[in-house]
Amino acid sequence: MRKRKLKISDILFVVFILLLLIPQTRTPIQVAINKLKVAVWSPSVEDEEDQNEVAPFQYAVVDLQGNSQNISVGKGKVTFISYWATWCPPCIAELPGIQELYKDYGDKVNFILLTHEEPETVQRFIKKRGYELPIYFPQMQAPLILQENSIPTNFVISANGKILIKETGAADWNGTKVRELLDRLVSK
């Protein structure tokens, strides 16, 4: 019986697995992997026959300052909804792209980033990373069509309620495909 030679790739694989087992190194590795995925994974627009619609509604939310608001969804303005959390590596990986979109489209598109975490935790996270995003805490159950058990889950909804993009998992929200879609939607 021949003895198998140990390859450098075998050693690297073992080191990688060991690093994943150590809690302090797990999150940075997962974030790096997700950034790699985000760099190549662009959200896809639903085919017209597959597009669902959400009936217009008012999303009851509370902002980071504790103010209650009702934000229109599916009625008159394009909406970007993101379900996310500060402890979620894929969510963290896609936030820079969402921040860039918000900087360019924030006055033309309703951005609603929703989390169920403690406001203090979210405020620390946002401040540490320098984000300026409209983050809210839901005060109601979303319509069934917008409910998802996985985070991140993001939606782009047209001004008349068509769900044009539903993406679960990290994606490149600052990519050409999304920007072209938003440009078309806000120019109508």
PDB file of C-alpha atoms in Angstrom:
ATOM      1  CA  MET A   1       0.000   0.000   0.000  1.00  0.00           C
ATOM      2  CA  ARG A   2       1.353   3.414  -1.029  1.00  0.00           C
ATOM      3  CA  LYS A   3       1.446   6.197   1.468  1.00  0.00           C
ATOM      4  CA  ARG A   4      -0.231   9.391   0.244  1.00  0.00           C
ATOM      5  CA  LYS A   5       1.981  12.471   0.067  1.00  0.00           C
ATOM      6  CA  LEU A   6       0.872  15.441   2.092  1.00  0.00           C
ATOM      7  CA  LYS A   7       0.152  18.411  -0.161  1.00  0.00           C
ATOM      8  CA  ILE A   8       0.202  22.097   0.735  1.00  0.00           C
ATOM      9  CA  SER A   9      -3.504  22.278  -0.180  1.00  0.00           C
ATOM     10  CA  ASP A  10      -4.218  19.583   2.443  1.00  0.00           C
ATOM     11  CA  ILE A  11      -2.398  21.599   5.095  1.00  0.00           C
ATOM     12  CA  LEU A  12      -4.186  24.814   4.107  1.00  0.00           C
ATOM     13  CA  PHE A  13      -7.534  23.036   4.247  1.00  0.00           C
ATOM     14  CA  VAL A  14      -6.860  21.731   7.765  1.00  0.00           C
ATOM     15  CA  VAL A  15      -5.699  25.187   8.924  1.00  0.00           C
ATOM     16  CA  PHE A  16      -8.823  26.776   7.408  1.00  0.00           C
ATOM     17  CA  ILE A  17     -11.111  24.295   9.203  1.00  0.00           C
ATOM     18  CA  LEU A  18      -9.272  24.844  12.501  1.00  0.00           C
ATOM     19  CA  LEU A  19      -9.613  28.627  12.124  1.00  0.00           C
ATOM     20  CA  LEU A  20     -13.349  28.219  11.578  1.00  0.00           C
ATOM     21  CA  LEU A  21     -13.565  26.316  14.865  1.00  0.00           C
ATOM     22  CA  ILE A  22     -11.999  29.185  16.830  1.00  0.00           C
ATOM     23  CA  PRO A  23     -14.761  31.717  17.670  1.00  0.00           C
ATOM     24  CA  GLN A  24     -12.474  34.775  17.371  1.00  0.00           C
ATOM     25  CA  THR A  25     -11.508  33.927  13.780  1.00  0.00           C
ATOM     26  CA  ARG A  26     -14.851  32.565  12.563  1.00  0.00           C
ATOM     27  CA  THR A  27     -16.610  35.878  11.889  1.00  0.00           C
ATOM     28  CA  PRO A  28     -13.730  37.568   9.998  1.00  0.00           C
ATOM     29  CA  ILE A  29     -13.390  34.486   7.790  1.00  0.00           C
ATOM     30  CA  GLN A  30     -17.133  34.341   7.138  1.00  0.00           C
ATOM     31  CA  VAL A  31     -17.211  38.073   6.348  1.00  0.00           C
ATOM     32  CA  ALA A  32     -14.305  37.659   3.906  1.00  0.00           C
ATOM     33  CA  ILE A  33     -16.025  34.741   2.195  1.00  0.00           C
ATOM     34  CA  ASN A  34     -19.292  36.675   1.976  1.00  0.00           C
ATOM     35  CA  LYS A  35     -17.518  39.731   0.548  1.00  0.00           C
ATOM     36  CA  LEU A  36     -16.127  37.447  -2.111  1.00  0.00           C
ATOM     37  CA  LYS A  37     -19.638  36.143  -2.826  1.00  0.00           C
ATOM     38  CA  VAL A  38     -21.057  39.680  -2.876  1.00  0.00           C
ATOM     39  CA  ALA A  39     -18.403  40.744  -5.355  1.00  0.00           C
ATOM     40  CA  VAL A  40     -19.650  38.201  -7.870  1.00  0.00           C
ATOM     41  CA  TRP A  41     -23.304  37.771  -6.888  1.00  0.00           C
ATOM     42  CA  SER A  42     -25.690  40.334  -8.275  1.00  0.00           C
ATOM     43  CA  PRO A  43     -29.381  40.213  -7.352  1.00  0.00           C
ATOM     44  CA  SER A  44     -31.606  39.073 -10.185  1.00  0.00           C
ATOM     45  CA  VAL A  45     -34.747  40.792 -11.351  1.00  0.00           C
ATOM     46  CA  GLU A  46     -37.740  38.479 -11.335  1.00  0.00           C
ATOM     47  CA  ASP A  47     -39.120  37.541 -14.743  1.00  0.00           C
ATOM     48  CA  GLU A  48     -42.337  39.431 -15.396  1.00  0.00           C
ATOM     49  CA  GLU A  49     -44.498  36.291 -15.179  1.00  0.00           C
ATOM     50  CA  ASP A  50     -42.877  35.417 -11.812  1.00  0.00           C
ATOM     51  CA  GLN A  51     -43.342  38.841 -10.236  1.00  0.00           C
ATOM     52  CA  ASN A  52     -45.642  38.904  -7.266  1.00  0.00           C
ATOM     53  CA  GLU A  53     -47.441  41.965  -6.004  1.00  0.00           C
ATOM     54  CA  VAL A  54     -47.840  43.322  -2.542  1.00  0.00           C
ATOM     55  CA  ALA A  55     -51.033  45.209  -1.799  1.00  0.00           C
ATOM     56  CA  PRO A  56     -50.222  48.805  -0.813  1.00  0.00           C
ATOM     57  CA  PHE A  57     -49.762  49.161   2.936  1.00  0.00           C
ATOM     58  CA  GLN A  58     -48.271  51.397   5.601  1.00  0.00           C
ATOM     59  CA  TYR A  59     -45.261  49.799   7.313  1.00  0.00           C
ATOM     60  CA  ALA A  60     -45.473  50.786  10.989  1.00  0.00           C
ATOM     61  CA  VAL A  61     -41.919  51.206  12.269  1.00  0.00           C
ATOM     62  CA  VAL A  62     -39.860  52.967  14.921  1.00  0.00           C
ATOM     63  CA  ASP A  63     -36.610  54.671  13.900  1.00  0.00           C
ATOM     64  CA  LEU A  64     -33.296  54.692  15.779  1.00  0.00           C
ATOM     65  CA  GLN A  65     -34.349  57.831  17.658  1.00  0.00           C
ATOM     66  CA  GLY A  66     -37.543  56.147  18.915  1.00  0.00           C
ATOM     67  CA  ASN A  67     -39.941  57.994  16.589  1.00  0.00           C
ATOM     68  CA  SER A  68     -42.919  56.070  15.226  1.00  0.00           C
ATOM     69  CA  GLN A  69     -43.529  56.268  11.492  1.00  0.00           C
ATOM     70  CA  ASN A  70     -45.723  54.753   8.823  1.00  0.00           C
ATOM     71  CA  ILE A  71     -43.906  54.248   5.524  1.00  0.00           C
ATOM     72  CA  SER A  72     -45.906  53.612   2.355  1.00  0.00           C
ATOM     73  CA  VAL A  73     -44.995  50.472   0.455  1.00  0.00           C
ATOM     74  CA  GLY A  74     -46.384  49.687  -3.001  1.00  0.00           C
ATOM     75  CA  LYS A  75     -48.014  53.057  -3.433  1.00  0.00           C
ATOM     76  CA  GLY A  76     -46.365  55.859  -5.374  1.00  0.00           C
ATOM     77  CA  LYS A  77     -42.669  55.315  -4.587  1.00  0.00           C
ATOM     78  CA  VAL A  78     -40.118  52.578  -5.219  1.00  0.00           C
ATOM     79  CA  THR A  79     -39.195  50.758  -1.996  1.00  0.00           C
ATOM     80  CA  PHE A  80     -36.070  48.863  -0.940  1.00  0.00           C
ATOM     81  CA  ILE A  81     -36.712  46.650   2.102  1.00  0.00           C
ATOM     82  CA  SER A  82     -33.890  44.834   3.882  1.00  0.00           C
ATOM     83  CA  TYR A  83     -34.263  42.398   6.770  1.00  0.00           C
ATOM     84  CA  TRP A  84     -30.872  42.199   8.485  1.00  0.00           C
ATOM     85  CA  ALA A  85     -28.974  41.979  11.803  1.00  0.00           C
ATOM     86  CA  THR A  86     -25.667  43.223  13.204  1.00  0.00           C
ATOM     87  CA  TRP A  87     -24.564  39.665  14.096  1.00  0.00           C
ATOM     88  CA  CYS A  88     -25.156  38.325  10.561  1.00  0.00           C
ATOM     89  CA  PRO A  89     -21.939  38.130   8.454  1.00  0.00           C
ATOM     90  CA  PRO A  90     -23.767  38.117   5.066  1.00  0.00           C
ATOM     91  CA  CYS A  91     -25.774  41.164   6.203  1.00  0.00           C
ATOM     92  CA  ILE A  92     -22.580  42.963   7.222  1.00  0.00           C
ATOM     93  CA  ALA A  93     -20.948  42.071   3.895  1.00  0.00           C
ATOM     94  CA  GLU A  94     -23.708  43.663   1.817  1.00  0.00           C
ATOM     95  CA  LEU A  95     -24.239  46.842   3.887  1.00  0.00           C
ATOM     96  CA  PRO A  96     -21.509  48.899   2.129  1.00  0.00           C
ATOM     97  CA  GLY A  97     -23.306  48.366  -1.198  1.00  0.00           C
ATOM     98  CA  ILE A  98     -26.655  49.289   0.326  1.00  0.00           C
ATOM     99  CA  GLN A  99     -25.036  52.412   1.834  1.00  0.00           C
ATOM    100  CA  GLU A 100     -23.804  53.454  -1.630  1.00  0.00           C
ATOM    101  CA  LEU A 101     -27.269  52.911  -3.126  1.00  0.00           C
ATOM    102  CA  TYR A 102     -28.835  54.919  -0.326  1.00  0.00           C
ATOM    103  CA  LYS A 103     -26.414  57.819  -0.898  1.00  0.00           C
ATOM    104  CA  ASP A 104     -27.454  58.002  -4.546  1.00  0.00           C
ATOM    105  CA  TYR A 105     -31.154  57.060  -4.396  1.00  0.00           C
ATOM    106  CA  GLY A 106     -32.214  57.897  -0.821  1.00  0.00           C
ATOM    107  CA  ASP A 107     -34.380  60.830  -1.875  1.00  0.00           C
ATOM    108  CA  LYS A 108     -36.070  58.875  -4.722  1.00  0.00           C
ATOM    109  CA  VAL A 109     -36.517  55.436  -3.109  1.00  0.00           C
ATOM    110  CA  ASN A 110     -37.940  54.446   0.288  1.00  0.00           C
ATOM    111  CA  PHE A 111     -35.145  52.566   2.033  1.00  0.00           C
ATOM    112  CA  ILE A 112     -36.409  50.479   4.947  1.00  0.00           C
ATOM    113  CA  LEU A 113     -33.723  48.472   6.762  1.00  0.00           C
ATOM    114  CA  LEU A 114     -35.452  46.374   9.415  1.00  0.00           C
ATOM    115  CA  THR A 115     -33.997  44.603  12.420  1.00  0.00           C
ATOM    116  CA  HIS A 116     -35.351  43.114  15.650  1.00  0.00           C
ATOM    117  CA  GLU A 117     -32.261  43.880  17.713  1.00  0.00           C
ATOM    118  CA  GLU A 118     -31.887  46.266  20.618  1.00  0.00           C
ATOM    119  CA  PRO A 119     -31.641  49.899  19.409  1.00  0.00           C
ATOM    120  CA  GLU A 120     -28.455  50.475  21.432  1.00  0.00           C
ATOM    121  CA  THR A 121     -26.739  47.531  19.730  1.00  0.00           C
ATOM    122  CA  VAL A 122     -27.715  48.814  16.297  1.00  0.00           C
ATOM    123  CA  GLN A 123     -26.655  52.393  17.106  1.00  0.00           C
ATOM    124  CA  ARG A 124     -23.203  51.222  18.252  1.00  0.00           C
ATOM    125  CA  PHE A 125     -22.823  49.111  15.113  1.00  0.00           C
ATOM    126  CA  ILE A 126     -23.850  51.926  12.752  1.00  0.00           C
ATOM    127  CA  LYS A 127     -21.686  54.506  14.502  1.00  0.00           C
ATOM    128  CA  LYS A 128     -18.623  52.219  14.534  1.00  0.00           C
ATOM    129  CA  ARG A 129     -18.892  51.619  10.786  1.00  0.00           C
ATOM    130  CA  GLY A 130     -19.913  55.167   9.859  1.00  0.00           C
ATOM    131  CA  TYR A 131     -23.146  54.204   8.114  1.00  0.00           C
ATOM    132  CA  GLU A 132     -25.959  56.649   7.535  1.00  0.00           C
ATOM    133  CA  LEU A 133     -28.853  54.361   6.771  1.00  0.00           C
ATOM    134  CA  PRO A 134     -32.579  54.504   7.554  1.00  0.00           C
ATOM    135  CA  ILE A 135     -32.817  51.702  10.093  1.00  0.00           C
ATOM    136  CA  TYR A 136     -36.118  50.791  11.657  1.00  0.00           C
ATOM    137  CA  PHE A 137     -37.665  48.370  14.093  1.00  0.00           C
ATOM    138  CA  PRO A 138     -40.925  46.845  12.792  1.00  0.00           C
ATOM    139  CA  GLN A 139     -44.035  47.440  14.853  1.00  0.00           C
ATOM    140  CA  MET A 140     -46.247  45.149  12.827  1.00  0.00           C
ATOM    141  CA  GLN A 141     -46.192  41.854  10.988  1.00  0.00           C
ATOM    142  CA  ALA A 142     -45.272  42.332   7.338  1.00  0.00           C
ATOM    143  CA  PRO A 143     -47.694  41.050   4.700  1.00  0.00           C
ATOM    144  CA  LEU A 144     -47.205  37.323   4.163  1.00  0.00           C
ATOM    145  CA  ILE A 145     -45.580  37.845   0.770  1.00  0.00           C
ATOM    146  CA  LEU A 146     -42.771  39.858   2.428  1.00  0.00           C
ATOM    147  CA  GLN A 147     -42.132  37.439   5.279  1.00  0.00           C
ATOM    148  CA  GLU A 148     -38.927  35.438   5.202  1.00  0.00           C
ATOM    149  CA  ASN A 149     -37.127  33.429   7.860  1.00  0.00           C
ATOM    150  CA  SER A 150     -33.638  34.006   6.447  1.00  0.00           C
ATOM    151  CA  ILE A 151     -31.485  37.085   6.735  1.00  0.00           C
ATOM    152  CA  PRO A 152     -30.441  38.988   4.868  1.00  0.00           C
ATOM    153  CA  THR A 153     -33.527  39.107   2.684  1.00  0.00           C
ATOM    154  CA  ASN A 154     -34.008  42.151   0.491  1.00  0.00           C
ATOM    155  CA  PHE A 155     -36.803  43.335  -1.751  1.00  0.00           C
ATOM    156  CA  VAL A 156     -37.064  45.964  -4.457  1.00  0.00           C
ATOM    157  CA  ILE A 157     -40.715  46.880  -4.903  1.00  0.00           C
ATOM    158  CA  SER A 158     -42.010  49.106  -7.685  1.00  0.00           C
ATOM    159  CA  ALA A 159     -44.155  52.166  -7.059  1.00  0.00           C
ATOM    160  CA  ASN A 160     -47.249  50.084  -7.890  1.00  0.00           C
ATOM    161  CA  GLY A 161     -46.351  47.123  -5.620  1.00  0.00           C
ATOM    162  CA  LYS A 162     -44.634  44.668  -7.977  1.00  0.00           C
ATOM    163  CA  ILE A 163     -41.858  42.727  -6.263  1.00  0.00           C
ATOM    164  CA  LEU A 164     -39.109  43.079  -8.849  1.00  0.00           C
ATOM    165  CA  ILE A 165     -36.306  41.610  -6.734  1.00  0.00           C
ATOM    166  CA  LYS A 166     -36.454  39.242  -3.791  1.00  0.00           C
ATOM    167  CA  GLU A 167     -32.962  38.188  -2.773  1.00  0.00           C
ATOM    168  CA  THR A 168     -32.082  35.986   0.187  1.00  0.00           C
ATOM    169  CA  GLY A 169     -28.425  35.941   1.140  1.00  0.00           C
ATOM    170  CA  ALA A 170     -25.665  38.440   0.506  1.00  0.00           C
ATOM    171  CA  ALA A 171     -25.648  40.271  -2.809  1.00  0.00           C
ATOM    172  CA  ASP A 172     -23.956  43.174  -4.530  1.00  0.00           C
ATOM    173  CA  TRP A 173     -26.610  45.859  -4.203  1.00  0.00           C
ATOM    174  CA  ASN A 174     -24.366  48.542  -5.677  1.00  0.00           C
ATOM    175  CA  GLY A 175     -23.969  46.715  -8.985  1.00  0.00           C
ATOM    176  CA  THR A 176     -24.863  47.907 -12.459  1.00  0.00           C
ATOM    177  CA  LYS A 177     -27.950  45.685 -12.741  1.00  0.00           C
ATOM    178  CA  VAL A 178     -29.596  47.130  -9.613  1.00  0.00           C
ATOM    179  CA  ARG A 179     -28.648  50.713 -10.493  1.00  0.00           C
ATOM    180  CA  GLU A 180     -30.078  50.375 -14.020  1.00  0.00           C
ATOM    181  CA  LEU A 181     -33.306  48.968 -12.573  1.00  0.00           C
ATOM    182  CA  LEU A 182     -33.607  51.796 -10.023  1.00  0.00           C
ATOM    183  CA  ASP A 183     -32.835  54.397 -12.703  1.00  0.00           C
ATOM    184  CA  ARG A 184     -35.667  53.004 -14.860  1.00  0.00           C
ATOM    185  CA  LEU A 185     -38.096  52.835 -11.938  1.00  0.00           C
ATOM    186  CA  VAL A 186     -37.504  56.343 -10.579  1.00  0.00           C
ATOM    187  CA  SER A 187     -37.649  57.933 -14.049  1.00  0.00           C
ATOM    188  CA  LYS A 188     -41.260  56.758 -14.568  1.00  0.00           C
TER     189      LYS A 188
END
